[in-house]
Amino acid sequence: RGHEFWDTQPVPKIDDKIVESGPIENKTLEDVRKEPLTLPPAFEWIELDCNKSDELKEIYTLLYENYVEDDDNMFRFDYSPEFLKWALQPPGFLKEWHIGVRVVESKKLVGFISGIPATIRVEGKPITMVEINFLCVHKKLREKRLAPVLIKEVTRRVNLRNIWQAAYTAGVVLPKPVAICKYWHRSIKQQKLVEVGFSALPPKMSMASMVKLYRINDEMKHPLRPLTKEDVPSFRALLDEYLSKYKIAPEFATDEDVWHWFETRKDVITCYVKVDETTKKVTDAFSFYNLPSTIIGNAKHNTLKAAFSFYNVATTMSLTELVGDALVAAKKMDYDVYNCLDVFENSTFFKDLKFAIGDGDLQYYLYNYSTPTKKSSEIGLVLL
Ligand SMILES: CCCCCCCCCCCCCC(=O)CSCCNC(=O)CCNC(=O)[C@H](O)C(C)(C)COP(=O)(O)OP(=O)(O)OC[C@H]1O[C@@H](n2cnc3c(N)ncnc32)[C@H](O)[C@@H]1OP(=O)(O)O
Ligand SMILES: CCOC(=O)c1cnc2ccc(OC)cc2c1SCCC#N
């Protein structure tokens, strides 16, 4: 299938056989367009300031009404304003990469795309990149080729900062996935998932026995507790050591980075650690983020409370026991479901912890960097 826009971009063609890793094109600042891309006359570019609650709310509302839905239009992601502020303002963020498209007349926000700085190791080599996320065009303005304009504009602004690579994920297949991953789900509120129509009661099984099947303990097996600032140096060392064995993974360069991404923030991010009593060092950690979804058109339920697995490291226990305790924490925090991808070594616990495979794929992509296709288990990166 021809990709009018993507075939013009520095990404491998869908059926390319890639043998070595490296940038696809090498441009310099002279090659970068100095003025913003041209929008259709009714629209204008705008930078959104996440420190202004009204502008943060505009991003929230655009996504709440127009962001990603599953193929059956059962759910639409409902990233909260606090979550978006966390996701968009890591150390080193630039407001100029929080790009909106407004209707000149009404000032209504109808398009958005974001970039945040990140160092991503690809086969051990740290590359300064941006992570692109929250690309959204209002439902009423779809299929007018606005997305390529948003993508070219964020590319231009990133290039002007002398950054030439990006990482992004998508549910759609584009040239060219570096990995294709699967979502897996662990029911916590089984009855609600049946009522919503996500899960089905197996024939001849009562709801009561299905609920029992998915029961989760009330207490953790291990003494895990929320990460504190004092834990950060040893947690960063543990994380970087663990992530260095993956073919694509972030490098958390500073303690400030780690504190930003893993400080527990109510209704946004949860990170629990086990600390060795003698050495006072972090030996194990689980983390998950809070990403609710609107339940579209269900009489009884409006919102799905979903926990998404973030980064987990186990060294004094099995990953299965660690994530088992994450499920206990998620249950205590009233989540309906715990979701994770088959990245890292996650597929080792799906059976024992009673995960069910989802029906959507998540494709991982690199922009302007070719590298041989990776297995899901070689991916050590989670994008929000
Ligand atoms: C060095 C720095 C580099 C930075 C940049 C790196 C690259 C970053 C890339 C972005 C990463 C974002 C990651 C991210 O945010 C996480 S994936 C979530 C994307 N957002 C949504 O799915 C929200 C709901 N959908 C929409 O808002 C629209 O459908 C969107 C805006 C998705 C497309 O709007 P539309 O009105 O439906 O379509 P047109 O405007 O007419 O445009 C059609 C063209 O857009 C291509 N398309 C469709 N979906 C895409 C997607 N998810 N990525 C990339 N491209 C996508 C499509 O293949 C076609 O190109 P082709 O003709 O060549 O096939
Ligand atoms: C109950 C399991 O499904 C989800 O948690 C869920 C929730 N909201 C979504 C919104 C958009 C959406 O578009 C792909 C999917 C979901 C999904 S399933 C895939 C993500 C995961 N896990």
Coordinates of C-alpha atoms and ligand atoms in Angstrom, one line a residue:
R1 CA 0.0 0.0 0.0
G2 CA 1.5 3.4 -1.0
H3 CA 2.3 5.8 1.8
E4 CA 2.0 9.3 0.2
F5 CA 3.6 11.0 3.2
W6 CA 5.7 8.2 4.9
D7 CA 7.4 7.3 1.6
T8 CA 8.9 10.8 1.7
Q9 CA 10.3 10.4 5.2
P10 CA 13.7 8.9 6.4
V11 CA 12.2 5.6 7.5
P12 CA 12.8 2.2 6.0
K13 CA 10.3 0.9 3.4
I14 CA 7.9 -1.7 4.8
D15 CA 9.7 -4.6 3.0
D16 CA 13.2 -3.4 3.5
K17 CA 15.6 -6.0 4.9
I18 CA 17.8 -4.1 7.3
V19 CA 21.2 -5.5 8.2
E20 CA 23.0 -2.7 10.0
S21 CA 22.1 0.1 12.4
G22 CA 22.5 3.8 11.8
P23 CA 20.9 7.1 10.7
I24 CA 19.1 7.0 7.4
E25 CA 19.9 10.6 6.4
N26 CA 22.5 13.1 7.7
K27 CA 21.2 16.7 7.5
T28 CA 22.7 19.8 9.0
L29 CA 21.0 23.0 10.4
E30 CA 21.4 24.7 7.0
D31 CA 19.0 22.1 5.5
V32 CA 16.3 22.9 8.0
R33 CA 13.4 25.1 7.0
K34 CA 13.5 28.3 9.2
E35 CA 9.8 29.1 9.0
P36 CA 6.9 27.0 10.3
L37 CA 5.1 24.7 7.8
T38 CA 2.2 26.4 6.0
L39 CA -1.2 25.5 7.5
P40 CA -4.5 25.9 5.6
P41 CA -5.7 29.6 6.0
A42 CA -8.4 28.9 8.6
F43 CA -5.7 27.5 11.0
E44 CA -2.8 28.8 13.0
W45 CA 0.1 27.3 15.0
I46 CA 0.1 27.6 18.8
E47 CA 2.5 26.5 21.5
L48 CA 0.7 25.1 24.5
D49 CA 2.0 26.0 28.0
C50 CA 1.3 23.1 30.4
N51 CA 2.0 25.5 33.3
K52 CA -1.2 27.3 32.4
S53 CA -4.1 25.2 33.7
D54 CA -6.5 26.5 31.0
E55 CA -4.0 25.5 28.2
L56 CA -3.4 22.2 29.8
K57 CA -7.1 21.7 30.0
E58 CA -7.4 22.5 26.2
I59 CA -5.0 19.6 25.4
Y60 CA -6.9 17.4 27.9
T61 CA -10.3 18.1 26.2
L62 CA -9.0 17.7 22.7
L63 CA -7.6 14.2 23.6
Y64 CA -10.6 13.3 25.8
E65 CA -12.9 13.8 22.8
N66 CA -10.7 12.8 19.9
Y67 CA -7.7 10.6 21.0
V68 CA -7.2 6.9 20.5
E69 CA -10.1 4.4 20.5
D70 CA -9.9 0.6 20.2
D71 CA -11.0 -1.0 16.9
D72 CA -14.5 -1.7 18.4
N73 CA -14.9 1.8 19.7
M74 CA -15.5 0.4 23.2
F75 CA -12.8 2.6 24.8
R76 CA -11.1 6.0 24.3
F77 CA -8.1 6.9 26.3
D78 CA -8.7 9.6 28.9
Y79 CA -5.3 10.9 29.9
S80 CA -5.8 13.3 32.9
P81 CA -4.5 16.9 32.9
E82 CA -2.0 16.0 35.7
F83 CA -0.9 13.0 33.8
L84 CA -0.3 15.1 30.6
K85 CA 1.7 17.7 32.6
W86 CA 3.9 14.8 34.0
A87 CA 4.3 13.2 30.6
L88 CA 5.1 16.5 28.8
Q89 CA 7.4 18.2 31.3
P90 CA 10.3 15.9 32.1
P91 CA 13.7 17.5 32.8
G92 CA 14.9 19.3 29.6
F93 CA 11.4 19.6 28.1
L94 CA 10.8 22.4 25.6
K95 CA 7.4 24.2 25.3
E96 CA 8.1 24.7 21.6
W97 CA 7.6 21.0 21.2
H98 CA 4.1 21.1 22.6
I99 CA 2.5 22.1 19.3
G100 CA -1.2 22.9 18.7
V101 CA -3.3 23.9 15.7
R102 CA -6.0 26.4 16.4
V103 CA -9.0 27.6 14.3
V104 CA -8.1 31.3 13.8
E105 CA -11.8 32.3 14.1
S106 CA -12.9 30.4 17.2
K107 CA -9.4 29.8 18.8
K108 CA -10.6 26.2 19.2
L109 CA -7.7 23.7 19.6
V110 CA -8.2 21.1 16.8
G111 CA -4.8 19.5 16.5
F112 CA -1.8 18.6 18.7
I113 CA 1.5 16.8 18.6
S114 CA 4.2 16.6 21.3
G115 CA 7.9 15.8 21.6
I116 CA 10.0 15.3 24.8
P117 CA 13.8 14.8 25.0
A118 CA 15.1 11.3 25.7
T119 CA 18.3 9.4 25.4
I120 CA 17.5 6.0 23.8
R121 CA 20.1 3.3 23.6
V122 CA 19.8 1.3 20.3
E123 CA 21.9 -1.8 20.5
G124 CA 23.9 -0.3 23.3
K125 CA 24.5 3.0 21.5
P126 CA 22.9 6.1 23.3
I127 CA 21.2 8.3 20.8
T128 CA 19.8 11.8 21.7
M129 CA 16.2 11.6 20.5
V130 CA 12.7 12.9 21.1
E131 CA 9.7 10.8 22.0
I132 CA 6.7 11.8 19.9
N133 CA 3.3 11.3 21.5
F134 CA -0.3 12.6 21.7
L135 CA -0.7 13.2 18.0
C136 CA -4.3 14.1 17.6
V137 CA -6.6 15.7 15.0
H138 CA -10.2 16.6 15.8
K139 CA -12.7 14.0 14.5
K140 CA -14.3 16.7 12.3
L141 CA -10.9 17.4 10.5
R142 CA -9.8 13.8 9.8
E143 CA -8.3 12.7 6.4
K144 CA -7.4 16.2 5.3
R145 CA -3.7 15.5 5.5
L146 CA -3.3 17.6 8.7
A147 CA -1.2 14.8 10.4
P148 CA 1.7 15.0 8.0
V149 CA 1.8 18.8 8.6
L150 CA 1.9 18.3 12.3
I151 CA 4.6 15.7 12.0
K152 CA 6.7 17.8 9.6
E153 CA 6.4 20.8 12.0
V154 CA 7.5 18.9 15.1
T155 CA 10.4 17.4 13.0
R156 CA 11.4 20.9 11.9
R157 CA 11.5 22.3 15.4
V158 CA 13.4 19.2 16.8
N159 CA 15.9 19.4 13.9
L160 CA 16.5 23.1 14.7
R161 CA 17.7 21.9 18.1
N162 CA 20.2 19.6 16.3
I163 CA 18.2 16.4 17.1
W164 CA 17.7 14.0 14.2
Q165 CA 16.1 10.9 15.6
A166 CA 12.8 10.1 17.3
A167 CA 11.0 7.1 18.9
Y168 CA 7.2 6.6 18.8
T169 CA 4.6 3.9 19.0
A170 CA 1.3 3.5 17.2
G171 CA -1.5 1.0 16.9
V172 CA -1.4 1.5 13.1
V173 CA 1.2 -0.1 10.8
L174 CA 3.4 2.4 9.1
P175 CA 6.8 2.2 7.4
K176 CA 8.5 0.5 9.3
P177 CA 7.9 -1.1 12.7
V178 CA 11.1 -1.8 14.6
A179 CA 9.1 -4.2 16.8
I180 CA 5.5 -5.4 16.9
C181 CA 4.2 -5.9 20.5
K182 CA 1.1 -7.3 22.0
Y183 CA -1.0 -6.0 24.9
W184 CA -2.0 -8.4 27.7
H185 CA -4.6 -7.8 30.3
R186 CA -5.1 -9.0 33.9
S187 CA -8.7 -8.6 35.1
I188 CA -9.0 -7.1 38.6
K189 CA -12.7 -6.3 38.6
Q190 CA -13.8 -9.2 36.5
Q191 CA -17.6 -8.5 36.9
K192 CA -17.2 -4.9 35.6
L193 CA -15.1 -6.1 32.6
V194 CA -17.9 -8.6 31.7
E195 CA -20.6 -5.9 32.1
V196 CA -18.6 -3.6 29.9
G197 CA -18.4 -6.3 27.3
F198 CA -14.6 -6.6 27.3
S199 CA -14.6 -10.0 28.9
A200 CA -17.0 -12.8 28.3
L201 CA -18.3 -15.3 30.9
P202 CA -17.3 -18.7 29.7
P203 CA -20.3 -20.9 28.9
K204 CA -21.5 -23.0 32.0
M205 CA -19.4 -20.8 34.3
S206 CA -21.2 -18.6 36.9
M207 CA -20.1 -15.1 37.5
A208 CA -19.3 -16.0 41.1
S209 CA -16.8 -18.7 40.1
M210 CA -15.3 -16.5 37.4
V211 CA -14.7 -13.7 40.0
K212 CA -13.1 -16.3 42.3
L213 CA -10.8 -17.4 39.5
Y214 CA -9.3 -13.9 39.3
R215 CA -9.2 -13.2 43.0
I216 CA -6.1 -11.2 44.1
N217 CA -4.7 -11.3 47.7
D218 CA -5.1 -8.2 49.9
E219 CA -1.5 -8.3 51.1
M220 CA 1.8 -8.3 49.2
K221 CA 4.3 -11.1 49.5
H222 CA 7.2 -8.8 49.8
P223 CA 8.0 -5.6 51.9
L224 CA 7.7 -3.1 48.9
R225 CA 6.9 0.6 49.6
P226 CA 6.8 3.8 47.7
L227 CA 10.1 5.1 46.2
T228 CA 11.7 7.9 48.2
K229 CA 14.2 10.6 47.1
E230 CA 16.9 8.8 49.1
D231 CA 16.3 5.6 47.0
V232 CA 16.9 7.4 43.7
P233 CA 20.7 7.0 43.3
S234 CA 20.6 3.2 43.9
F235 CA 17.4 2.8 41.9
R236 CA 19.0 4.7 39.0
A237 CA 22.0 2.3 39.1
L238 CA 19.7 -0.7 39.2
L239 CA 17.5 0.6 36.4
D240 CA 20.4 1.5 34.0
E241 CA 22.1 -1.8 34.7
Y242 CA 18.9 -3.7 34.0
L243 CA 17.9 -1.7 30.9
S244 CA 21.4 -1.9 29.3
K245 CA 20.7 -5.5 28.3
Y246 CA 17.8 -4.5 26.0
K247 CA 18.3 -3.7 22.4
I248 CA 16.1 -0.6 22.6
A249 CA 15.8 1.1 26.0
P250 CA 16.0 4.6 27.6
E251 CA 19.0 5.8 29.5
F252 CA 17.9 7.7 32.6
A253 CA 20.9 10.0 32.6
T254 CA 20.3 11.8 36.0
D255 CA 18.8 11.3 39.4
E256 CA 16.4 14.2 38.4
D257 CA 15.2 12.1 35.4
V258 CA 14.5 9.1 37.6
W259 CA 12.8 11.2 40.3
H260 CA 10.6 12.8 37.6
W261 CA 9.5 9.5 36.1
F262 CA 9.2 7.4 39.3
E263 CA 8.2 9.7 42.1
T264 CA 4.7 8.5 43.1
R265 CA 2.1 11.0 42.0
K266 CA -1.5 10.2 43.0
D267 CA -3.6 9.1 40.1
V268 CA -0.6 9.4 37.7
I269 CA 2.3 7.1 38.5
T270 CA 3.0 4.5 41.3
C271 CA 6.4 3.1 42.0
Y272 CA 7.2 0.7 44.9
V273 CA 10.6 -0.6 45.8
K274 CA 12.2 -3.2 48.0
V275 CA 15.4 -1.9 49.8
D276 CA 18.1 -4.1 51.2
E277 CA 18.2 -3.3 55.0
T278 CA 21.9 -3.6 55.2
T279 CA 23.1 -1.8 52.1
K280 CA 20.0 0.5 51.9
K281 CA 20.0 -0.1 48.2
V282 CA 17.0 -0.7 46.0
T283 CA 17.0 -4.3 44.9
D284 CA 13.5 -4.7 43.3
A285 CA 10.9 -2.2 41.9
F286 CA 7.6 -2.2 40.2
S287 CA 5.8 0.7 38.6
F288 CA 2.6 1.4 36.7
Y289 CA 0.9 4.4 35.4
N290 CA -2.8 5.4 35.7
L291 CA -4.5 5.7 32.3
P292 CA -8.3 5.6 32.5
S293 CA -10.5 5.3 29.5
T294 CA -13.9 6.5 28.6
I295 CA -16.2 3.5 28.2
I296 CA -18.1 4.5 25.0
G297 CA -21.9 3.9 25.2
N298 CA -22.2 1.6 28.2
A299 CA -25.4 2.0 30.3
K300 CA -23.8 1.1 33.6
H301 CA -20.2 2.3 33.4
N302 CA -18.6 5.5 32.1
T303 CA -14.9 5.0 33.0
L304 CA -12.4 2.1 33.0
K305 CA -9.7 2.5 35.6
A306 CA -6.6 0.9 34.0
A307 CA -3.1 0.5 35.3
F308 CA -0.4 0.2 32.7
S309 CA 2.8 -1.6 33.6
F310 CA 5.8 0.8 33.4
Y311 CA 9.3 -0.4 34.5
N312 CA 9.8 -3.4 36.7
V313 CA 13.1 -4.8 38.0
A314 CA 13.4 -8.0 40.1
T315 CA 16.7 -9.2 41.6
T316 CA 15.8 -10.8 45.0
M317 CA 12.6 -12.4 43.8
S318 CA 11.1 -13.6 40.5
L319 CA 9.5 -11.1 38.1
T320 CA 6.3 -13.2 38.6
E321 CA 6.3 -12.5 42.4
L322 CA 7.1 -8.8 41.8
V323 CA 4.3 -8.3 39.4
G324 CA 2.1 -10.4 41.6
D325 CA 2.6 -7.8 44.3
A326 CA 2.0 -5.0 41.7
L327 CA -1.4 -6.6 41.1
V328 CA -2.1 -6.4 44.9
A329 CA -1.2 -2.7 44.9
A330 CA -3.4 -2.1 41.9
K331 CA -6.3 -3.9 43.5
K332 CA -5.9 -1.9 46.6
M333 CA -6.0 1.3 44.5
D334 CA -9.3 0.2 43.0
Y335 CA -8.1 -0.5 39.4
D336 CA -10.3 -2.5 37.1
V337 CA -7.5 -4.0 35.0
Y338 CA -3.7 -4.2 34.8
N339 CA -2.3 -4.0 31.3
C340 CA 1.1 -4.7 30.0
L341 CA 3.0 -5.3 26.8
D342 CA 4.9 -8.4 25.9
V343 CA 8.2 -6.4 26.1
F344 CA 11.0 -7.0 28.6
E345 CA 10.6 -10.5 30.0
N346 CA 6.9 -9.9 30.6
S347 CA 5.8 -13.0 28.7
T348 CA 7.3 -15.2 31.5
F349 CA 4.5 -14.3 33.9
F350 CA 1.4 -14.0 31.7
K351 CA 0.2 -17.6 32.3
D352 CA 0.9 -17.9 36.1
L353 CA -0.6 -14.4 36.8
K354 CA -3.6 -15.1 34.6
F355 CA -3.1 -12.5 31.9
A356 CA -5.2 -12.7 28.7
I357 CA -3.9 -11.6 25.4
G358 CA -5.5 -8.4 23.9
D359 CA -6.6 -8.0 20.3
G360 CA -4.5 -5.0 19.4
D361 CA -0.9 -4.7 18.4
L362 CA 1.4 -1.9 19.4
Q363 CA 4.1 -1.0 16.8
Y364 CA 7.4 0.6 17.9
Y365 CA 9.1 3.0 15.5
L366 CA 12.3 4.9 15.1
Y367 CA 12.6 7.9 12.9
N368 CA 15.7 8.4 10.8
Y369 CA 17.4 5.4 12.3
S370 CA 17.4 1.9 10.7
T371 CA 18.2 -1.1 12.8
P372 CA 17.2 -4.8 12.3
T373 CA 13.7 -5.7 13.5
K374 CA 13.6 -6.6 17.2
K375 CA 11.6 -9.3 19.1
S376 CA 9.2 -7.8 21.7
S377 CA 11.4 -9.3 24.4
E378 CA 14.3 -7.2 23.2
I379 CA 12.4 -4.0 23.8
G380 CA 13.1 -2.3 27.1
L381 CA 11.1 1.0 26.4
V382 CA 7.6 1.9 27.5
L383 CA 6.0 5.1 26.0
L384 CA 3.0 6.7 27.7
Ligands
LIG1 C1 13.8 14.0 14.3 C2 12.4 14.2 15.0 C3 11.2 13.5 14.2 C4 9.9 13.7 14.9 C5 8.8 13.1 14.2 C6 8.9 11.5 14.2 C7 7.6 10.9 13.5 C8 6.4 11.0 14.4 C9 5.2 10.4 13.8 C10 3.9 10.5 14.6 C11 3.9 9.6 15.8 C12 2.6 9.8 16.7 C13 2.7 8.8 17.9 C14 1.5 9.0 18.8 O1 1.0 10.1 19.0 C15 0.9 7.8 19.5 S1 -0.2 6.9 18.2 C16 -1.7 7.8 18.5 C17 -2.0 8.7 17.3 N1 -3.3 9.4 17.5 C18 -4.5 8.8 17.4 O2 -4.6 7.7 17.0 C19 -5.6 9.7 17.8 C20 -6.9 9.5 17.0 N2 -6.6 9.7 15.6 C21 -6.3 10.9 15.1 O3 -6.2 11.9 15.7 C22 -5.9 11.0 13.6 O4 -6.5 9.9 12.9 C23 -4.4 11.1 13.3 C24 -3.9 12.4 13.8 C25 -3.7 9.9 14.0 C26 -4.2 11.0 11.8 O5 -4.9 12.0 11.2 P1 -5.9 11.7 10.0 O6 -6.8 12.9 9.8 O7 -6.5 10.3 10.3 O8 -5.0 11.4 8.7 P2 -4.4 12.6 7.7 O9 -4.2 13.8 8.5 O10 -5.2 12.7 6.5 O11 -2.9 12.0 7.4 C27 -2.9 10.7 6.8 C28 -1.4 10.3 7.0 O12 -1.1 10.2 8.4 C29 -0.5 8.9 8.6 N3 -0.9 8.4 10.0 C30 -2.1 8.0 10.5 N4 -2.0 7.7 11.8 C31 -0.7 7.9 12.1 C32 0.0 7.8 13.4 N5 -0.6 7.4 14.5 N6 1.3 8.1 13.4 C33 2.0 8.5 12.3 N7 1.3 8.7 11.1 C34 0.0 8.4 11.0 C35 -1.2 8.0 7.6 O13 -0.4 6.8 7.4 C36 -1.1 8.9 6.4 O14 0.2 8.9 5.8 P3 0.5 8.0 4.5 O15 -0.4 8.6 3.4 O16 2.0 8.2 4.3 O17 0.1 6.6 4.9
LIG2 C1 -9.7 -3.8 29.4 C2 -8.4 -3.9 28.6 O1 -8.4 -2.9 27.6 C3 -7.9 -1.7 27.9 O2 -7.5 -1.5 29.1 C4 -8.0 -0.5 27.0 C5 -8.5 0.7 27.5 N1 -8.6 1.7 26.7 C6 -8.2 1.7 25.4 C7 -8.3 2.9 24.7 C8 -7.9 2.9 23.3 C9 -7.4 1.8 22.8 O3 -7.0 1.9 21.4 C10 -6.1 0.9 20.9 C11 -7.3 0.6 23.5 C12 -7.7 0.6 24.8 C13 -7.6 -0.6 25.6 S1 -6.9 -2.1 25.0 C14 -5.3 -1.7 24.3 C15 -4.5 -0.9 25.3 C16 -4.2 -1.8 26.4 N2 -4.0 -2.5 27.2

